[in-house]
Amino acid sequence: MQRFTQLFQAVDSTTSTNEKVAALQHYFHEETAANAVWALYLFLGKTRRRLITSRVLRDIFLTISNIPEWLFEASYSHVGDSAETIALLLRDIALPVPNPEFQHQPLSTWLETIIPQVKTCSAEEQPALIVSWWASLDGYEVFVLNKILTGAFRVGVSTKLVVKALAAEYDIPADLITYRLMGDFKPSVEAYEQLTQTPDSDTTTQVVPSRPYPFFLASQIDVKKFAQETMDTWQAEWKWDGIRAQLIHRAGQTFIWSRGEDLITHQFPEFTDPLKQLPEGTVLDGEIVCWDGQQPLDFNHLQKRLGRKRVSAKLMAENPVHFLAYDLLENKGQDIRSSPLDQRRQLLIDLLNTRSAPFDVYISLPQPLAFDTFEQLQELRANSRDHRAEGLMLKSLNSPYLVGRKRGYWWKYKVDPMTLDAVLIYAQAGSGKRANLFTDYTFALWQGEELVPFAKAYSGLDNQEISTLDKWIRRHTRERFGPVRSVEPTHVFEIGFEGIAQSKRHKSGISVRFPRILRWRHDKPIAEADSLDAAIALLRANSATAFG
């Protein structure tokens, strides 16, 4: 645990990417596979499983200290994180004698043997067990332990940097490391050895048939630059508002993976039989949408299918799904990602056109959009919402299927967001490095003389604006509701969003999709903020894109 904590401190205390990579590479070089694989698992955020709540940890701390609850809450309000607050306050608390059983144990022992005890002991035994852990660790180790226990372990290092460190240490291409980490990666010595084996001995697909490929992501278009391109070397598609996914048929089994690396096969059982009609060794990339037979339904239909352990026949009938396949990544067991898009697409056409009904009820190949000039592309984009799309995807016909976001091959050309001017009425502290700042905001629209909440947003302001607004919030708080502060209605912000719909769950009667702050309207008094009637008019005008 000590070496891992030192690594955590090293990468969390610097903004230099080179220093982060160097610290990671040194750790992978020095540490055993048993510990390195668990460090990797934690750094990649492969698990967010909560073993104990922050509330329980807080109550255990209060029972062993003479600190009153109000003082703990004041400390928490300043620090912004329960795990860190406890770790800091424990430095001045008399704890039991350290237990040799828990001292100086490696990370793998903690995660495989010690920490799981919290789920097997009784509720009466749990406080003493946790206190004995605190007593056996130093302050920063306690912080790391608390974050792991509460399922909130995060660190300021991206997957890309972790992969870069592994690739440098083991002299393996970063894209191959990324692929081997995809899917259901288990923290075992065997998995780590497979991850770090030389490329010429790779048997990843055979070892893990369910493993998806890393997704290739589009970049935001540079309009002026793209307008100079030769249009006949590009393919245009609608940018659908669904779930990006890969459908896999290997080893007699079918798997569905979301872009977020969640295995969602059980949520969409309709795809199992159609997928089994495809040859072994087929991997499709595309979009899952709910479908009316001609075009996507609003996103709310799809939302009802997500996160469920069991999908009923009634739910499937009311929210029918469809997979829009726009790429073929593996054909008859052969990885074809390096082939150009036009060749992959022709193979995909040949593959899907040989299927018989009802295959096309569930999986189909959307047709590219016809255009000759950039002006025609702009016109298609302007009409995107008429087709329940978010805009356009532009793909080079020569593009291979790469890993992550690589500029120059795929572009997203989204429609401009819908906007409303709204009043800030609530604020809450953020998390991580923003735990000491109020960065999560609730905005309201006018309904007569009342301000009615309609959206929450936490992105769009720069650091200076966040700092200025944070200081203002602290001076103009009206009421406190736990971590939430009600503030004087003073400031107007332009809020952008991708879709708007009726909603019975919200007091306003509407919900918006992907809200974010576009600008702080210093020029506008709150009386000139938009009304709920304006939002409803926007809803009616854009009913084709309503989602929930």
XYZ file of C-alpha atoms in Angstrom:
548
model
C 0.000 0.000 0.000
C 2.868 2.363 0.800
C 4.422 2.185 -2.701
C 1.056 2.657 -4.356
C 0.303 5.655 -2.148
C 3.659 7.163 -3.091
C 2.756 6.704 -6.765
C -0.650 8.283 -6.155
C 0.990 11.304 -4.532
C 3.549 11.600 -7.332
C 0.997 11.726 -10.157
C -1.536 13.775 -8.202
C 0.924 16.476 -7.188
C 2.121 17.502 -10.649
C 0.535 18.916 -13.781
C 3.432 17.772 -15.957
C 2.411 14.888 -18.191
C 6.033 13.837 -18.565
C 6.446 13.615 -14.795
C 3.238 11.603 -14.463
C 4.347 9.152 -17.161
C 7.810 8.857 -15.615
C 6.335 8.084 -12.178
C 4.009 5.463 -13.629
C 6.734 3.841 -15.700
C 9.071 3.691 -12.679
C 6.322 2.029 -10.639
C 5.611 -0.583 -13.337
C 9.344 -1.238 -13.621
C 9.897 -1.755 -9.892
C 6.631 -3.356 -8.765
C 5.560 -6.994 -8.945
C 2.860 -8.014 -11.406
C 0.510 -8.842 -8.511
C 0.609 -5.256 -7.258
C 1.021 -3.524 -10.629
C -2.170 -5.039 -12.017
C -4.204 -3.717 -9.082
C -2.636 -0.274 -9.433
C -3.547 -0.380 -13.111
C -7.089 -1.444 -12.260
C -7.529 1.480 -9.887
C -5.882 4.075 -12.118
C -8.028 3.080 -15.095
C -11.206 3.362 -13.033
C -12.207 -0.176 -13.917
C -14.249 -0.400 -10.737
C -16.341 2.083 -8.811
C -17.765 -0.515 -6.441
C -18.689 0.972 -3.078
C -17.955 -1.271 -0.109
C -19.029 1.226 2.529
C -20.702 4.624 2.443
C -19.064 7.913 3.318
C -21.765 8.364 5.946
C -20.762 5.153 7.717
C -17.093 6.165 7.672
C -18.010 9.522 9.127
C -20.088 7.933 11.908
C -17.237 5.546 12.779
C -14.860 8.483 12.991
C -17.204 10.463 15.229
C -17.536 7.557 17.670
C -13.758 7.395 18.263
C -13.091 11.135 18.434
C -14.201 13.979 20.673
C -14.889 16.162 17.642
C -18.506 17.376 17.580
C -20.527 16.724 14.462
C -20.848 20.429 13.651
C -17.066 20.791 13.584
C -16.705 17.760 11.332
C -19.309 19.233 8.976
C -17.481 22.566 8.971
C -14.221 20.774 8.169
C -15.939 18.790 5.420
C -17.400 21.999 3.978
C -13.867 23.383 3.715
C -12.201 20.218 2.373
C -15.110 19.023 0.216
C -14.379 15.299 0.556
C -15.293 12.942 3.430
C -12.399 10.556 2.836
C -9.861 13.350 2.946
C -11.530 15.090 5.893
C -11.306 11.910 7.980
C -7.694 11.267 6.973
C -6.708 14.808 7.974
C -8.555 14.798 11.298
C -7.228 11.358 12.272
C -3.742 12.837 12.558
C -4.789 14.402 15.888
C -6.822 11.448 17.188
C -5.453 8.803 19.533
C -5.811 5.471 17.743
C -5.235 1.870 18.898
C -1.829 0.265 18.596
C -1.155 -0.592 14.932
C -2.069 -4.145 14.012
C 0.982 -5.979 12.571
C -1.427 -8.011 10.435
C -2.234 -4.875 8.430
C 1.035 -2.955 8.547
C 3.344 -2.825 5.531
C 1.111 -5.054 3.422
C 1.336 -4.745 -0.373
C -1.506 -3.375 -2.457
C -2.568 -6.803 -3.738
C -2.980 -8.127 -0.187
C -5.092 -5.156 0.792
C -7.391 -5.469 -2.221
C -7.634 -9.242 -2.367
C -7.579 -10.217 1.315
C -7.879 -7.365 3.808
C -10.454 -4.945 2.356
C -12.971 -7.684 1.417
C -13.304 -8.430 5.142
C -15.547 -5.383 5.446
C -18.283 -7.268 3.556
C -17.969 -10.515 5.500
C -17.830 -9.164 9.054
C -20.956 -8.238 11.030
C -22.216 -4.690 11.380
C -21.060 -4.733 15.011
C -17.532 -5.806 14.040
C -17.169 -3.363 11.150
C -16.227 -0.181 13.107
C -13.416 -1.882 15.052
C -12.058 -3.422 11.866
C -11.940 -0.106 10.028
C -10.396 1.707 12.999
C -7.674 -0.978 13.156
C -6.936 -0.280 9.480
C -6.707 3.460 10.121
C -4.354 2.822 13.020
C -2.052 0.714 10.841
C -1.659 3.231 8.011
C -0.232 6.725 7.750
C -2.335 9.762 6.858
C -2.152 9.607 3.073
C -2.573 5.838 3.059
C -5.753 6.321 5.103
C -7.008 8.741 2.466
C -6.362 6.229 -0.338
C -8.003 3.446 1.704
C -11.090 5.567 2.369
C -11.437 6.409 -1.329
C -11.210 2.746 -2.279
C -13.752 1.737 0.377
C -16.281 4.315 -0.794
C -15.808 3.509 -4.494
C -14.673 7.089 -5.134
C -11.020 6.494 -5.992
C -9.928 8.858 -8.724
C -6.619 10.355 -9.657
C -5.459 13.117 -11.982
C -4.077 10.881 -14.686
C -5.760 9.872 -17.919
C -5.968 6.407 -19.419
C -3.824 7.726 -22.262
C -0.944 8.502 -19.874
C -1.209 5.129 -18.136
C -1.098 3.406 -21.517
C 1.861 5.553 -22.567
C 3.795 4.495 -19.442
C 3.044 0.796 -20.025
C 3.969 1.053 -23.692
C 7.292 2.714 -22.832
C 8.131 0.225 -20.088
C 7.369 -2.901 -22.115
C 8.148 -1.586 -25.624
C 4.673 -2.383 -26.911
C 2.624 -0.141 -29.257
C 0.222 2.029 -27.268
C -2.720 1.083 -29.513
C -2.149 -2.597 -28.748
C -2.021 -1.893 -25.010
C -5.285 0.041 -25.339
C -6.921 -2.870 -27.143
C -5.768 -5.415 -24.569
C -7.243 -3.267 -21.801
C -10.663 -3.092 -23.423
C -13.634 -4.868 -21.970
C -13.731 -7.054 -18.899
C -10.138 -6.683 -17.709
C -9.564 -8.760 -14.567
C -6.878 -7.730 -12.022
C -4.819 -10.925 -12.036
C -1.171 -11.771 -12.609
C -2.201 -13.761 -15.672
C -4.067 -10.768 -17.112
C -1.077 -8.505 -16.504
C 1.272 -10.939 -18.203
C -1.057 -11.156 -21.208
C -1.253 -7.357 -21.279
C 2.525 -6.965 -21.370
C 3.434 -9.832 -23.692
C 5.248 -9.036 -26.928
C 3.084 -8.281 -29.983
C 4.227 -11.357 -31.901
C 2.827 -13.640 -29.185
C -0.552 -11.888 -28.942
C -3.525 -14.213 -28.570
C -5.853 -11.629 -27.043
C -8.921 -12.333 -29.143
C -8.657 -16.072 -28.619
C -8.131 -15.664 -24.886
C -10.991 -13.147 -24.438
C -13.634 -13.553 -27.194
C -15.778 -10.819 -25.653
C -13.132 -8.111 -25.971
C -14.191 -5.103 -28.069
C -11.859 -2.877 -30.025
C -10.982 0.630 -28.800
C -13.451 3.070 -30.303
C -12.357 5.549 -32.950
C -13.701 9.015 -32.057
C -14.418 12.020 -34.230
C -12.969 15.480 -33.620
C -14.823 18.779 -33.714
C -14.688 20.113 -37.250
C -12.555 23.059 -38.283
C -15.099 24.531 -40.678
C -12.785 26.918 -42.535
C -10.165 24.225 -43.075
C -12.636 21.526 -44.089
C -14.302 23.813 -46.624
C -11.065 23.590 -48.632
C -11.202 19.776 -48.832
C -12.004 17.818 -51.983
C -15.549 16.739 -51.184
C -15.550 13.506 -53.189
C -12.988 11.983 -50.805
C -15.396 12.264 -47.866
C -18.470 10.380 -46.687
C -21.265 12.124 -44.781
C -23.647 10.405 -42.334
C -26.213 11.596 -39.820
C -24.838 11.915 -36.304
C -27.375 9.918 -34.343
C -28.263 10.614 -30.724
C -28.108 7.072 -29.378
C -25.583 4.789 -27.712
C -22.338 4.127 -29.555
C -21.743 0.384 -29.356
C -19.927 -2.614 -30.772
C -21.778 -5.844 -31.530
C -19.556 -8.933 -31.356
C -20.101 -12.517 -32.496
C -17.209 -14.783 -31.524
C -16.820 -18.331 -30.197
C -20.541 -18.987 -30.518
C -21.343 -16.073 -28.202
C -22.646 -12.536 -28.659
C -21.574 -9.430 -26.774
C -22.595 -5.778 -26.831
C -20.222 -3.151 -25.472
C -20.931 0.543 -25.038
C -18.337 3.198 -25.731
C -17.953 3.539 -21.959
C -16.810 -0.119 -21.832
C -19.995 -1.339 -20.175
C -21.165 -4.800 -21.185
C -24.825 -4.157 -22.053
C -25.745 -7.396 -23.846
C -28.552 -8.209 -21.390
C -30.178 -4.813 -21.900
C -30.742 -5.464 -25.615
C -31.695 -9.147 -26.046
C -33.308 -8.395 -29.441
C -29.872 -8.292 -31.052
C -28.785 -11.788 -29.986
C -30.476 -13.830 -32.728
C -29.728 -11.413 -35.606
C -26.100 -11.201 -34.510
C -25.802 -14.984 -34.489
C -26.816 -14.973 -38.160
C -23.531 -13.247 -38.949
C -20.332 -15.259 -39.400
C -18.141 -16.108 -36.421
C -15.556 -13.397 -35.927
C -17.781 -10.402 -36.746
C -17.508 -7.060 -34.967
C -19.815 -4.205 -35.956
C -19.507 -0.582 -34.860
C -22.562 1.615 -34.839
C -25.344 3.273 -32.884
C -28.128 1.754 -30.810
C -31.322 3.800 -31.075
C -34.972 3.276 -30.361
C -36.735 3.062 -33.698
C -40.186 3.703 -35.165
C -39.451 1.673 -38.296
C -38.217 4.654 -40.296
C -36.091 6.824 -38.021
C -34.953 7.110 -34.394
C -37.396 7.799 -31.588
C -36.537 10.395 -28.975
C -33.741 9.517 -26.556
C -36.116 9.104 -23.626
C -37.267 5.788 -25.109
C -33.684 4.540 -25.085
C -33.082 5.912 -21.591
C -35.772 3.568 -20.275
C -33.750 0.591 -21.499
C -30.522 1.538 -19.760
C -29.212 0.257 -16.441
C -31.799 -2.492 -16.074
C -30.911 -5.968 -14.892
C -33.956 -7.390 -16.665
C -35.784 -6.054 -19.697
C -39.448 -7.042 -19.823
C -41.380 -7.875 -22.975
C -43.585 -4.831 -22.327
C -40.566 -2.533 -22.109
C -39.132 -3.947 -25.341
C -42.456 -3.525 -27.127
C -42.855 0.075 -25.990
C -39.229 0.968 -26.705
C -38.103 -1.062 -29.766
C -34.392 -0.848 -30.511
C -32.416 -0.863 -33.735
C -28.692 -0.980 -34.500
C -27.417 1.346 -37.226
C -24.213 -0.368 -38.351
C -21.787 2.048 -39.945
C -18.498 0.160 -39.732
C -17.063 -3.357 -39.840
C -14.022 -3.898 -37.627
C -13.592 -7.650 -37.773
C -14.623 -9.858 -40.674
C -14.595 -13.662 -40.342
C -12.115 -13.389 -37.477
C -9.770 -10.988 -39.284
C -9.041 -7.555 -37.845
C -9.651 -5.201 -40.792
C -9.328 -1.857 -38.978
C -6.243 -0.907 -41.007
C -8.200 -1.176 -44.282
C -9.598 2.120 -45.649
C -13.174 3.024 -44.829
C -14.510 2.510 -48.351
C -13.210 -1.082 -48.340
C -14.591 -1.794 -44.877
C -17.930 -0.387 -45.926
C -18.118 -2.560 -49.038
C -17.457 -5.645 -46.906
C -20.180 -4.446 -44.538
C -22.629 -4.035 -47.428
C -21.845 -7.543 -48.677
C -22.266 -8.918 -45.166
C -25.590 -7.293 -44.298
C -27.271 -7.457 -47.697
C -27.200 -11.261 -47.610
C -29.324 -11.355 -44.460
C -33.012 -12.148 -44.679
C -35.926 -10.720 -42.694
C -36.428 -10.108 -39.840
C -32.689 -9.328 -39.565
C -33.145 -5.821 -40.957
C -35.785 -5.088 -38.340
C -32.979 -5.004 -35.779
C -29.764 -4.279 -37.711
C -29.404 -2.172 -40.840
C -26.852 -0.182 -42.806
C -27.703 3.541 -43.042
C -27.013 5.113 -46.406
C -24.423 7.917 -46.747
C -25.810 11.349 -47.518
C -25.484 12.713 -51.046
C -23.559 15.979 -51.477
C -21.158 17.568 -53.945
C -20.202 20.829 -52.270
C -19.515 22.103 -48.790
C -22.543 24.379 -49.098
C -24.722 21.284 -49.571
C -23.188 19.805 -46.414
C -24.100 22.958 -44.531
C -27.670 22.669 -45.759
C -27.844 19.027 -44.634
C -26.513 20.028 -41.232
C -29.109 22.782 -40.904
C -31.864 20.196 -41.461
C -30.434 17.591 -39.058
C -33.148 17.923 -36.420
C -35.798 17.161 -39.045
C -34.224 13.697 -39.181
C -33.834 13.452 -35.386
C -30.075 13.750 -35.755
C -27.546 15.905 -33.893
C -25.709 16.937 -37.022
C -23.288 15.232 -39.406
C -20.380 12.805 -39.243
C -17.776 13.369 -41.953
C -15.335 10.524 -42.608
C -12.436 10.273 -45.002
C -12.970 7.383 -47.418
C -9.296 6.513 -46.962
C -9.446 6.496 -43.168
C -8.363 3.433 -41.198
C -10.217 2.695 -37.963
C -7.838 4.153 -35.387
C -7.770 4.266 -31.591
C -9.228 7.204 -29.706
C -9.471 10.709 -31.098
C -7.074 11.236 -34.035
C -7.588 14.463 -35.953
C -7.828 14.591 -39.709
C -9.887 11.458 -40.456
C -13.319 11.780 -38.813
C -15.107 15.042 -38.019
C -18.327 15.779 -36.169
C -20.303 18.725 -37.519
C -23.083 19.253 -34.991
C -25.995 21.644 -35.208
C -25.849 24.722 -33.025
C -27.291 24.110 -29.567
C -30.690 25.362 -28.476
C -30.352 28.163 -25.935
C -32.239 29.855 -23.110
C -31.194 32.631 -20.757
C -31.695 31.454 -17.172
C -31.115 32.676 -13.613
C -28.694 31.022 -11.188
C -30.608 29.987 -8.030
C -28.622 27.085 -6.451
C -24.966 26.108 -6.212
C -23.074 23.092 -4.926
C -19.376 22.334 -4.495
C -17.710 20.241 -7.164
C -15.588 17.151 -6.681
C -11.910 16.237 -6.927
C -9.744 19.300 -7.493
C -12.882 21.481 -7.479
C -14.120 20.202 -4.127
C -13.404 23.597 -2.534
C -15.227 25.574 -5.214
C -18.890 25.982 -6.049
C -18.985 24.707 -9.616
C -22.287 22.801 -9.927
C -25.148 25.169 -10.652
C -28.943 25.062 -10.949
C -30.701 27.499 -13.270
C -34.300 28.649 -13.413
C -36.796 30.210 -15.824
C -39.654 32.568 -15.055
C -43.195 31.257 -14.610
C -45.182 34.332 -13.807
C -43.458 35.881 -10.791
C -41.746 32.617 -9.777
C -38.375 31.223 -10.818
C -38.732 27.510 -11.615
C -35.637 25.259 -11.808
C -35.151 23.800 -15.269
C -31.527 22.660 -15.674
C -28.271 21.881 -13.882
C -24.896 22.589 -15.455
C -21.286 22.535 -14.335
C -19.250 23.236 -17.467
C -18.634 26.267 -19.643
C -17.008 28.809 -17.329
C -13.279 29.476 -17.317
C -11.196 29.345 -14.126
C -11.393 33.085 -13.523
C -15.179 33.089 -13.883
C -15.484 30.092 -11.555
C -13.346 31.825 -8.930
C -15.330 35.065 -9.197
C -18.660 33.274 -9.007
C -17.507 31.115 -6.089
C -16.636 34.189 -4.008
C -19.981 35.767 -4.885
C -21.910 32.603 -3.911
C -20.257 32.515 -0.479
C -21.259 36.121 0.186
C -24.807 35.847 -1.147
C -26.069 32.525 0.209
C -29.703 32.699 1.349
C -30.231 29.168 2.694
C -28.347 25.886 2.997
C -29.771 22.451 2.226
C -26.948 20.071 3.085
C -24.242 20.683 0.459
C -26.557 22.870 -1.650
C -26.779 26.641 -1.244
C -29.682 28.788 -2.319
C -28.337 32.083 -3.645
C -29.816 35.484 -4.347
C -31.273 35.514 -7.893
C -28.899 37.995 -9.475
C -26.977 36.479 -12.385
C -28.191 35.392 -15.824
C -26.412 32.766 -17.926
C -26.999 31.582 -21.460
C -27.568 27.818 -21.255
C -27.069 25.625 -24.327
C -28.484 22.128 -24.775
C -28.970 19.501 -27.481
C -32.619 18.580 -26.975
C -35.715 19.551 -25.011
C -38.705 17.463 -24.007
C -41.682 17.160 -21.716
C -40.924 15.525 -18.381
C -43.230 14.526 -15.525
C -40.220 14.188 -13.199
C -39.373 17.895 -13.172
C -41.325 20.766 -11.642
C -40.817 22.782 -14.814
C -42.443 20.039 -16.885
C -39.455 19.937 -19.226
C -35.996 18.398 -19.336
C -33.013 19.304 -21.477
C -30.217 17.130 -22.798
C -26.509 17.911 -22.236
C -26.991 21.386 -20.696
C -23.893 23.571 -20.374
C -23.102 27.236 -19.796
C -22.395 29.161 -22.997
C -21.738 32.554 -21.429
C -22.309 34.721 -18.388
C -24.832 37.399 -19.378
C -23.455 40.356 -17.421
C -25.485 42.561 -19.767
C -28.870 41.132 -18.830
C -30.902 41.720 -15.628
C -32.848 38.755 -14.240
C -36.169 40.302 -15.308
C -35.094 39.747 -18.908
C -34.283 36.046 -18.447
C -36.413 33.641 -20.466
C -39.712 32.263 -19.268
C -40.970 28.720 -19.137
C -43.324 29.676 -21.970
C -40.280 30.353 -24.157
C -38.940 26.889 -23.318
C -42.286 25.277 -24.165
C -42.401 27.167 -27.465
C -38.908 25.838 -28.195
C -40.127 22.350 -27.314
C -43.046 22.593 -29.734
C -40.847 23.961 -32.504
C -38.390 21.102 -32.052
C -40.756 18.283 -31.127
C -38.993 15.921 -33.543
C -35.980 15.912 -31.241
C -37.775 15.706 -27.899
C -36.275 12.970 -25.778
C -38.015 12.645 -22.413
